[in-house]
């Protein structure tokens, strides 16, 4: 499937299942803690600055945002799960929304799970990772903000993440920098491979 990224548009924001798009195109989903860089990665992959809103402060994305690419696939930008400065009520509301999407949606093609390359995965990252492992969902782990560490140290940081999460060899770990546009082609390759399997 050839995809023209210049033909990407925002479709809708949803908080409940009945609002999700009904054409059931394959969906590429971005999950991870708040502020990890989901919206930034989505924009970088599409070579756009502000298609998805990026925030200085965690909690920028609070609904499930659907972007249609070339009328063939959706990119789905999820709100971030948990952040220390987020209120309890907000965390609960957001995790309900994420759960609803992941459990109900049948046309998920690939989940891109983002973790900050600089930090050990949090308890919430572990919960999400274990959920993905137990599910039948197809996913990759993407350490973000790779520009924040020396380039020669990137493999070491990835190894820490691999060990902490206990990522099996069958799951790809692909470090990226959205700011510096590093390694984005590898994410596109994973997306293309997934779509070919469909
Ligand atoms: N240095 C660097 N900063 C980044 C990168 N990607 C994202 N950021 C910064 O991280 C912050 C959060 O980015 P977002 O893309 O809004 O993060 P998010 O995961 O969508 O956050 P929520 O919507 O709150 O869940 C912003 O200040 C971005 O500029 C990157 O590759 N490198
Ligand atoms: Mg966001």
Coordinates of C-alpha atoms and ligand atoms in Angstrom, one line a residue:
X1 CA 0.0 0.0 0.0
X2 CA 1.5 3.3 -1.1
X3 CA 0.6 6.2 1.3
X4 CA 0.8 9.9 0.4
X5 CA 1.6 11.6 3.7
X6 CA 0.7 15.0 2.2
X7 CA -2.9 13.9 2.2
X8 CA -3.2 13.8 6.0
X9 CA -6.1 15.4 7.8
X10 CA -7.6 15.7 11.3
X11 CA -10.9 13.9 11.3
X12 CA -12.4 14.0 14.8
X13 CA -11.8 13.8 18.6
X14 CA -13.7 11.1 20.5
X15 CA -14.3 10.2 24.1
X16 CA -16.8 7.3 23.5
X17 CA -17.0 4.4 21.2
X18 CA -20.0 5.6 19.2
X19 CA -17.9 8.6 18.1
X20 CA -15.1 6.5 16.6
X21 CA -14.9 6.6 12.7
X22 CA -17.1 3.9 11.2
X23 CA -15.1 3.1 8.0
X24 CA -12.7 0.8 10.0
X25 CA -9.6 1.5 8.1
X26 CA -6.4 0.1 9.6
X27 CA -5.3 2.2 12.6
X28 CA -1.8 3.0 13.8
X29 CA -2.0 4.0 17.4
X30 CA 0.3 6.1 19.6
X31 CA 0.4 5.2 23.3
X32 CA 2.6 6.3 26.2
X33 CA 2.9 8.5 29.2
X34 CA 1.9 12.0 29.0
X35 CA 4.6 14.3 27.6
X36 CA 6.6 11.4 26.1
X37 CA 6.1 12.8 22.6
X38 CA 3.2 11.0 21.0
X39 CA 1.7 14.0 19.2
X40 CA 5.2 15.2 18.2
X41 CA 6.0 11.8 16.6
X42 CA 2.8 11.8 14.7
X43 CA 3.5 15.2 13.3
X44 CA 7.1 14.3 12.5
X45 CA 6.1 11.2 10.6
X46 CA 3.7 13.3 8.5
X47 CA 6.2 16.1 8.1
X48 CA 3.7 18.5 9.7
X49 CA 4.3 21.0 12.5
X50 CA 0.9 21.3 14.2
X51 CA -1.5 18.7 12.9
X52 CA -1.6 17.2 16.4
X53 CA -1.3 19.6 19.3
X54 CA 2.0 19.4 21.2
X55 CA 2.2 20.7 24.7
X56 CA 4.9 22.0 27.0
X57 CA 2.9 20.7 29.9
X58 CA 1.7 17.1 30.2
X59 CA -1.9 16.3 29.5
X60 CA -2.1 18.3 26.2
X61 CA -4.1 15.5 24.4
X62 CA -7.2 14.5 26.4
X63 CA -9.4 12.9 23.8
X64 CA -8.7 10.3 21.2
X65 CA -7.8 12.1 18.0
X66 CA -8.2 10.4 14.6
X67 CA -6.1 11.6 11.6
X68 CA -6.8 10.1 8.2
X69 CA -3.8 9.6 5.9
X70 CA -4.5 9.4 2.2
X71 CA -7.9 7.9 2.9
X72 CA -6.2 4.6 3.6
X73 CA -5.2 4.5 7.2
X74 CA -5.8 6.4 10.5
X75 CA -3.2 7.6 12.9
X76 CA -4.7 7.6 16.4
X77 CA -3.3 10.0 19.0
X78 CA -4.2 8.8 22.4
X79 CA -4.1 10.9 25.6
X80 CA -1.1 10.1 27.8
X81 CA -1.5 7.8 30.7
X82 CA -0.5 9.4 34.0
X83 CA 1.9 12.0 35.0
X84 CA 2.9 13.1 38.5
X85 CA 1.4 16.6 38.2
X86 CA -1.9 15.4 36.9
X87 CA -4.9 15.2 39.2
X88 CA -6.2 11.8 40.2
X89 CA -9.6 12.3 38.7
X90 CA -8.1 13.3 35.3
X91 CA -5.8 10.3 35.3
X92 CA -8.8 8.0 35.9
X93 CA -10.9 9.6 33.2
X94 CA -8.0 9.4 30.7
X95 CA -7.2 5.8 31.5
X96 CA -10.8 4.8 31.1
X97 CA -10.8 6.4 27.6
X98 CA -7.6 4.6 26.6
X99 CA -8.9 1.2 27.9
X100 CA -12.1 1.7 26.0
X101 CA -10.3 2.2 22.8
X102 CA -7.8 -0.6 23.2
X103 CA -10.3 -3.1 24.3
X104 CA -13.1 -2.4 21.9
X105 CA -11.4 -1.4 18.7
X106 CA -11.1 -4.3 16.2
X107 CA -9.2 -2.5 13.4
X108 CA -6.0 -1.7 15.3
X109 CA -3.1 -2.6 12.9
X110 CA -0.1 -1.4 15.0
X111 CA 0.5 0.1 18.4
X112 CA 3.4 2.4 18.8
X113 CA 4.3 2.4 22.5
X114 CA 6.5 5.4 23.3
X115 CA 8.9 5.6 26.3
X116 CA 11.3 8.3 27.1
X117 CA 14.8 7.1 26.2
X118 CA 16.4 8.8 29.2
X119 CA 14.3 7.3 31.9
X120 CA 13.6 3.8 33.3
X121 CA 10.1 2.8 32.3
X122 CA 7.6 3.7 35.0
X123 CA 5.1 1.4 36.7
X124 CA 2.5 2.6 34.3
X125 CA 4.7 1.8 31.3
X126 CA 5.1 -1.7 32.7
X127 CA 1.3 -2.1 33.1
X128 CA 0.8 -0.9 29.5
X129 CA 3.5 -3.2 28.2
X130 CA 2.2 -6.2 30.0
X131 CA -1.3 -5.5 28.7
X132 CA 0.0 -5.3 25.1
X133 CA 2.0 -8.6 25.6
X134 CA -1.1 -10.4 26.8
X135 CA -3.3 -9.0 24.1
X136 CA -3.1 -10.2 20.5
X137 CA -2.2 -6.7 19.4
X138 CA 0.8 -6.0 17.1
X139 CA 3.1 -3.5 18.7
X140 CA 6.6 -1.9 18.7
X141 CA 8.4 0.0 21.5
X142 CA 9.7 3.4 20.6
X143 CA 12.2 5.2 22.9
X144 CA 11.7 8.9 22.1
X145 CA 13.8 12.1 22.5
X146 CA 16.9 10.3 21.3
X147 CA 18.5 13.7 20.6
X148 CA 18.7 14.2 24.4
X149 CA 21.4 11.5 24.8
X150 CA 24.8 11.1 23.1
X151 CA 24.3 9.3 19.8
X152 CA 26.8 6.6 20.8
X153 CA 24.9 5.8 24.0
X154 CA 21.5 5.2 22.2
X155 CA 22.0 1.4 22.1
X156 CA 22.8 1.3 25.9
X157 CA 19.6 3.3 26.7
X158 CA 17.6 1.0 24.5
X159 CA 19.1 -2.0 26.3
X160 CA 18.0 -0.7 29.7
X161 CA 14.5 -0.2 28.4
X162 CA 14.5 -3.7 26.9
X163 CA 15.7 -5.2 30.2
X164 CA 13.3 -3.2 32.4
X165 CA 10.3 -4.1 30.3
X166 CA 11.5 -7.5 29.4
X167 CA 10.9 -7.0 25.7
X168 CA 11.1 -10.2 23.8
X169 CA 13.2 -10.4 20.6
X170 CA 10.0 -10.6 18.5
X171 CA 9.1 -7.0 19.5
X172 CA 11.1 -4.3 17.7
X173 CA 12.6 -1.4 19.7
X174 CA 13.1 1.6 17.5
X175 CA 14.6 4.8 19.0
X176 CA 13.6 8.1 17.4
X177 CA 13.9 11.8 17.7
X178 CA 11.0 13.8 16.4
X179 CA 12.8 17.1 16.9
X180 CA 15.8 16.0 14.9
X181 CA 13.8 13.7 12.6
X182 CA 16.1 10.8 13.4
X183 CA 15.1 7.2 12.4
X184 CA 11.5 8.1 11.4
X185 CA 12.0 6.0 8.3
X186 CA 12.3 2.9 10.5
X187 CA 8.8 3.6 12.0
X188 CA 7.4 4.0 8.5
X189 CA 9.0 0.7 7.6
X190 CA 7.3 -1.0 10.6
X191 CA 4.0 0.6 9.5
X192 CA 4.4 -0.6 5.9
X193 CA 5.3 -4.1 7.0
X194 CA 2.2 -4.3 9.2
X195 CA 0.0 -3.1 6.4
X196 CA 1.4 -5.7 4.0
X197 CA 0.4 -8.4 6.5
X198 CA -3.2 -7.2 6.6
Ligands
LIG1 N1 14.1 17.1 22.6 C1 13.0 16.6 22.2 N2 11.8 17.0 22.7 C2 10.7 16.4 22.2 C3 10.7 15.3 21.2 N3 9.4 14.9 21.0 C4 8.6 15.7 21.8 N4 9.4 16.6 22.5 C5 8.9 17.6 23.5 O1 8.1 16.9 24.5 C6 7.0 17.7 24.9 C7 5.7 16.9 24.9 O2 5.5 16.5 23.5 P1 4.0 16.0 23.0 O3 4.2 15.5 21.7 O4 3.0 17.0 23.3 O5 3.8 14.8 24.1 P2 2.5 13.8 24.2 O6 3.0 12.5 24.5 O7 1.6 14.0 23.0 O8 1.8 14.4 25.5 P3 0.3 14.3 26.0 O9 -0.6 14.9 24.9 O10 0.2 15.2 27.2 O11 0.0 12.9 26.3 C8 7.0 18.9 24.0 O12 7.6 20.0 24.7 C9 7.8 18.5 22.8 O13 8.4 19.6 22.2 C10 12.0 15.0 20.7 O14 12.1 14.1 19.8 N5 13.1 15.6 21.2
LIG2 MG1 -0.3 14.5 22.8

